[in-house]
Short mmCIF file of C-alpha atoms in Angstrom, two decimals:
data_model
loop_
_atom_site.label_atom_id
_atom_site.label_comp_id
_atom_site.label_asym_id
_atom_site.label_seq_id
_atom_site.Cartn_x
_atom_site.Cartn_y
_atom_site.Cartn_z
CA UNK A 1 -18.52 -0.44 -0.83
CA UNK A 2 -16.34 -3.58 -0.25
CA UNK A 3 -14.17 -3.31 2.54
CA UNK A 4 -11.05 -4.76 4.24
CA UNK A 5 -10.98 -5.08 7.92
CA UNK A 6 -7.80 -5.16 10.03
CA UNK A 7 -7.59 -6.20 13.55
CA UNK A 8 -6.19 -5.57 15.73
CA UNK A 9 -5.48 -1.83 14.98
CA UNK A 10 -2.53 -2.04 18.18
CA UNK A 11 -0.67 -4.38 19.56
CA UNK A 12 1.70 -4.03 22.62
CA UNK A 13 3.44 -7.43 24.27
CA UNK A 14 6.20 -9.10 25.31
CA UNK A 15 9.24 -10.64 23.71
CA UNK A 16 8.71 -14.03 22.63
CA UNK A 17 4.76 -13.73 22.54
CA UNK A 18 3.32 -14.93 18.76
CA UNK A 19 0.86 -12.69 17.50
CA UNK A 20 -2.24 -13.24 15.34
CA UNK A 21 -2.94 -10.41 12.76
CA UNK A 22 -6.59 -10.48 10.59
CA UNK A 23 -7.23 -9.31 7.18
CA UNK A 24 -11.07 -9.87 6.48
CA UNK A 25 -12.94 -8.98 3.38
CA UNK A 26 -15.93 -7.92 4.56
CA UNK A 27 -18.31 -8.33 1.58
CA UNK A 28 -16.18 -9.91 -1.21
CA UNK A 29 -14.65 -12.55 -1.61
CA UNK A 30 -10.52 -12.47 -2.21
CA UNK A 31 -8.79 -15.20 -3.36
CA UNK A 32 -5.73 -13.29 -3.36
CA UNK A 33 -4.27 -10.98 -0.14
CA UNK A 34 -1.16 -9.15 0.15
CA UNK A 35 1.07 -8.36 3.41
CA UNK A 36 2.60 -5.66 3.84
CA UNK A 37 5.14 -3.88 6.66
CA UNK A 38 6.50 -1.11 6.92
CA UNK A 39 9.50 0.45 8.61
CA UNK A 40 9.51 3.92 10.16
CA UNK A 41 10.47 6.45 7.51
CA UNK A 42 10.68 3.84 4.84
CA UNK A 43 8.12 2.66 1.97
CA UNK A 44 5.74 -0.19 2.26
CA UNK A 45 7.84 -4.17 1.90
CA UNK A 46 5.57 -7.12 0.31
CA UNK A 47 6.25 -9.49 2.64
CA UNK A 48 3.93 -11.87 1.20
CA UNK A 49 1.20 -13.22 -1.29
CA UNK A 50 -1.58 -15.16 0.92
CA UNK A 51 -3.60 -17.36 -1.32
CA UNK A 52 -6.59 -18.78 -0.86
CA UNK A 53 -5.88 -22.93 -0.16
CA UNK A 54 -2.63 -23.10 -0.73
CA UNK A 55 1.32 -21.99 0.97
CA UNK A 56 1.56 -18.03 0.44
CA UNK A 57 4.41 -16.93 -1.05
CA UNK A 58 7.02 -15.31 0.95
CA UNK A 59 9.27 -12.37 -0.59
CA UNK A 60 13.11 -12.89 -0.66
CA UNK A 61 14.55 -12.74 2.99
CA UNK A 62 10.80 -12.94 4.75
CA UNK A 63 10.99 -15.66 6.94
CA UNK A 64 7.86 -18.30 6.31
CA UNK A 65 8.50 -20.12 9.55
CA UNK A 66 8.82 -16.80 11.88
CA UNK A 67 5.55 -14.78 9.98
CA UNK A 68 3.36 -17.87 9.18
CA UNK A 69 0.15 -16.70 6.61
CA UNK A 70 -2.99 -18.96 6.36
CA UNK A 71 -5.59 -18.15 4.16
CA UNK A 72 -8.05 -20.43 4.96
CA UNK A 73 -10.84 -18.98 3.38
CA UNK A 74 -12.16 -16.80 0.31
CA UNK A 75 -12.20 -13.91 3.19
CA UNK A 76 -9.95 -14.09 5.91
CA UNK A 77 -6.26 -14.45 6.23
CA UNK A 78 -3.88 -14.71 9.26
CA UNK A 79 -0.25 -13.14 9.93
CA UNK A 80 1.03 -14.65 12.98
CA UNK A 81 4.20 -13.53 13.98
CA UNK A 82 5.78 -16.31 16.22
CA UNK A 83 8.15 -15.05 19.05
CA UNK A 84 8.06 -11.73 18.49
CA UNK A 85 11.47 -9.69 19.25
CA UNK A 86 11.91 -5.98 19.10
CA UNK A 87 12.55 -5.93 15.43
CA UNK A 88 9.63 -7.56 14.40
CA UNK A 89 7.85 -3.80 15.83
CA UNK A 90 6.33 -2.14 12.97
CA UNK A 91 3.10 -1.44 10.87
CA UNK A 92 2.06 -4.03 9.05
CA UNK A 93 -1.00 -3.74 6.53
CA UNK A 94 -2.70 -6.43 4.13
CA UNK A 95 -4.60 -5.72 1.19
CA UNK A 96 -7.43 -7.64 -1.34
CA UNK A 97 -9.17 -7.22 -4.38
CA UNK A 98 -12.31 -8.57 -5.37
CA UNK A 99 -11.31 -11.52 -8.27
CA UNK A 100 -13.78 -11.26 -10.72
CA UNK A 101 -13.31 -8.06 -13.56
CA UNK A 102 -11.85 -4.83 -12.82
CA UNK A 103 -12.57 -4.61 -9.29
CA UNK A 104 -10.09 -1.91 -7.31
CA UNK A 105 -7.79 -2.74 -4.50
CA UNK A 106 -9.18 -1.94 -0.95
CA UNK A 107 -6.79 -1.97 2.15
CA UNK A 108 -6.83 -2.58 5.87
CA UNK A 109 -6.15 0.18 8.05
CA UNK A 110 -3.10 -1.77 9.47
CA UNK A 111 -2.13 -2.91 12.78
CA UNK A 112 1.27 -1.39 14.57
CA UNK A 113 3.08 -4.25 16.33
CA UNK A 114 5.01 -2.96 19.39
CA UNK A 115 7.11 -5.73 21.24
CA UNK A 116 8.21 -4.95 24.45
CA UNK B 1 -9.97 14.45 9.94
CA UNK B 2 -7.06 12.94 8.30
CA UNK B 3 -7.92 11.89 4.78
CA UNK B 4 -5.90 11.21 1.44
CA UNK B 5 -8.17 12.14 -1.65
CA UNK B 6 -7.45 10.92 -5.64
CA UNK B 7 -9.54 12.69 -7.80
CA UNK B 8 -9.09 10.70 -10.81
CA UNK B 9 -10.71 7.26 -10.25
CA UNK B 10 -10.25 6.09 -14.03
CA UNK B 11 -8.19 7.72 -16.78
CA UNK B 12 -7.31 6.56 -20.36
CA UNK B 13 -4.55 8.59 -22.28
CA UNK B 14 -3.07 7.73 -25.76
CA UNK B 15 0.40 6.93 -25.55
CA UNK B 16 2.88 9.66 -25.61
CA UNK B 17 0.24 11.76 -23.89
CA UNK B 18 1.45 13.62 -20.85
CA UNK B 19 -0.30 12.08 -17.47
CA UNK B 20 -0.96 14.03 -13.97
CA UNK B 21 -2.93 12.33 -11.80
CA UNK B 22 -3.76 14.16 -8.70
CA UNK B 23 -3.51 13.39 -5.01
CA UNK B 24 -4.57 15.93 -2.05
CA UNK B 25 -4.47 15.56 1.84
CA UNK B 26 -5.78 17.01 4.55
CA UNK B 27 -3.92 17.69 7.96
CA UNK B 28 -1.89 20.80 8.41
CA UNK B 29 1.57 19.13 10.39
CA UNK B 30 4.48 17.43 8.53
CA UNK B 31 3.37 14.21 6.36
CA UNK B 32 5.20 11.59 4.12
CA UNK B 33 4.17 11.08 0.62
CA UNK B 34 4.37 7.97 -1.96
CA UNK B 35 2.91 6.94 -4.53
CA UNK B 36 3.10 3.68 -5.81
CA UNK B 37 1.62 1.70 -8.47
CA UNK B 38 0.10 -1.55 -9.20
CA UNK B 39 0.10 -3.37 -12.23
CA UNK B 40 -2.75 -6.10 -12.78
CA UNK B 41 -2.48 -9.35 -10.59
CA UNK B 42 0.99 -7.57 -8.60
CA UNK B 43 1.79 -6.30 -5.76
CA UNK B 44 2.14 -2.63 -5.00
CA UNK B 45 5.32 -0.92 -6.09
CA UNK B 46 7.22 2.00 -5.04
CA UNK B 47 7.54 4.86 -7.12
CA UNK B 48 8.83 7.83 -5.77
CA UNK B 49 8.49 9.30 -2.19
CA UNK B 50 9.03 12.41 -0.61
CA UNK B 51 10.18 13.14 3.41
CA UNK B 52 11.64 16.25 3.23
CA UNK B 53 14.20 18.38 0.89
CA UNK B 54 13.15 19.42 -2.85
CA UNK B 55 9.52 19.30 -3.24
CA UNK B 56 9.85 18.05 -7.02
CA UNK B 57 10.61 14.26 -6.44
CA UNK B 58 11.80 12.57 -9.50
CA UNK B 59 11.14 8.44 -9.57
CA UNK B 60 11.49 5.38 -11.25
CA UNK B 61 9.84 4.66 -15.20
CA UNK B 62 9.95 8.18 -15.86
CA UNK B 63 7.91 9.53 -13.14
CA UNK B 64 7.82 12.79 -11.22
CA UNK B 65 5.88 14.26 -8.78
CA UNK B 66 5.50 18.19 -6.87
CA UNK B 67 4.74 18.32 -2.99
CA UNK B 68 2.63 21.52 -2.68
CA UNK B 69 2.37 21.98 0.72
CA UNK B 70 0.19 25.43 0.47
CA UNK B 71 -2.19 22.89 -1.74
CA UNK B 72 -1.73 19.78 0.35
CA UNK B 73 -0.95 18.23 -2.75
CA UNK B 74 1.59 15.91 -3.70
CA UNK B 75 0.85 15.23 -7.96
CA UNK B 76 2.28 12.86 -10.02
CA UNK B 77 3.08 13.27 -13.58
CA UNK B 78 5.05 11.84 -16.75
CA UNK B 79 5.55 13.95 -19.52
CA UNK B 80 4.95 11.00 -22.24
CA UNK B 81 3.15 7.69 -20.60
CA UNK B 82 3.54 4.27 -22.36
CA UNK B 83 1.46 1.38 -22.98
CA UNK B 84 3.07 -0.11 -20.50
CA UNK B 85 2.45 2.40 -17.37
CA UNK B 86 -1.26 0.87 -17.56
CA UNK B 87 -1.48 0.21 -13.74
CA UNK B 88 -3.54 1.24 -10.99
CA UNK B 89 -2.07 4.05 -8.74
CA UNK B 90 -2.09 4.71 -5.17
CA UNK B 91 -0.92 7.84 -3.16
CA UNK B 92 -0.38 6.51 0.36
CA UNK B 93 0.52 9.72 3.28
CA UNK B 94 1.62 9.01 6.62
CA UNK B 95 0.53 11.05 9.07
CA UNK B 96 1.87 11.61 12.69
CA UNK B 97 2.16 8.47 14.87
CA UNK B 98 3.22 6.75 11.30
CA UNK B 99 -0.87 6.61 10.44
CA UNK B 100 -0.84 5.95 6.85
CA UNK B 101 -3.60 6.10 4.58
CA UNK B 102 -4.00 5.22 1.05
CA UNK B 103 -5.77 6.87 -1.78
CA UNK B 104 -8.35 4.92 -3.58
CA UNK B 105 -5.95 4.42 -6.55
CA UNK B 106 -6.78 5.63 -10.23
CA UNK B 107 -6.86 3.26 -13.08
CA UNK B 108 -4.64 4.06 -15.57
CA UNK B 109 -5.12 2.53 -19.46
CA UNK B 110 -2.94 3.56 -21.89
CA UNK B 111 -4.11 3.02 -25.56
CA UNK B 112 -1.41 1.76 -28.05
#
């Protein structure tokens, strides 16, 4: 069945490092992706709609210019979280659904972002 | 392995009918539960959520939902759905090291 992959899965660096997270559908195409993150303890926090070809849209108090989202194409979209401090550390997952009909909702398995 | 099961993949009720839809996991340590729902072209939403305390978690729209641990289940219900609860739903657990896995989400329609 379709499937979203993630990567990485971990992530460990410094302070001030940007890092590049993946969300690929694998075989569909998704002209829509969601980002997720989530705090310890807490529920899951859209942080933003990635669409296909055009600016995602970021959820109240995300910051576009510090957790940039291209979606370049129909199956891959890009978190990069530029100069990463010790509270941007947390899980972050993305999520896709095929366009056409009633398709379901497949997710990544998420990556945990640990700045040092 | 740790796995999240939903047993219900599609479900249509009448309104006013009383919904459970169920969710089961498997791992025998402590665990957070959600469940959260989707309705078409949005993203997910919380629900209702359960860390510790009462195992009968009440949420938002109406909803409920019983952690039985001795079942490794964590159900959720509404005693009288509404057009309007036609979503897709996802139980999401996370397991040690904040691992969490989602359901595969049960479609919900709701005849007026």
């Amino acid at each position: 069945g379709a499937v979203v992959s993630q990567h990485p899965s971990r992530v460990i660096c410094k302070s001030g490092t940007s890092v590049k997270i993946e969300c690929r559908s694998l075989d569909f195409q998704a002209t829509t992706m969601f980002w997720y993150r989530q705090f310890p303890k807490q529920s899951l926090m859209l942080m933003a709609t990635s669409n296909e070809g055009s600016k995602a849209t970021y959820e109240q108090g995300v910051e576009k210019d510090k957790f940039l989202i291209n979606h370049a194409s129909l199956t891959l979209s890009t978190l990069t979280v530029t100069s990463a401090h010790p509270e941007d550390s947390s899980f972050y997952i993305c999520s896709a659904r095929e366009p056409l009909g009633d398709q379901p909702q497949h997710f990544g398995d998420g990556t945990r972002l640990s700045i040092l | 392995a740790q796995s999240v099961s939903q047993h219900n993949h599609h479900v249509i009720l009448s309104e006013a009918a009383s919904l459970e839809l169920g969710c089961n996991y498997s791992y025998g340590g402590t665990v957070n539960l959600f469940w959260y729902v989707q309705y078409p072209g949005q993203h997910l939403q919380l629900l209702l959520k359960y860390f510790s305390g009462d195992p009968l978690v009440k949420g938002i729209k109406g909803f409920e939902a019983e952690f039985i641990k001795s079942k490794f289940s964590f159900n959720l219900r509404k005693p009288s759905v509404q057009w309007s609860d036609t979503a897709e739903y996802f139980c999401a657990v996370i397991f040690p090291k904040d691992k969490i896995i989602f359901g595969k989400g049960t479609r919900l329609h709701i005849l007026p």
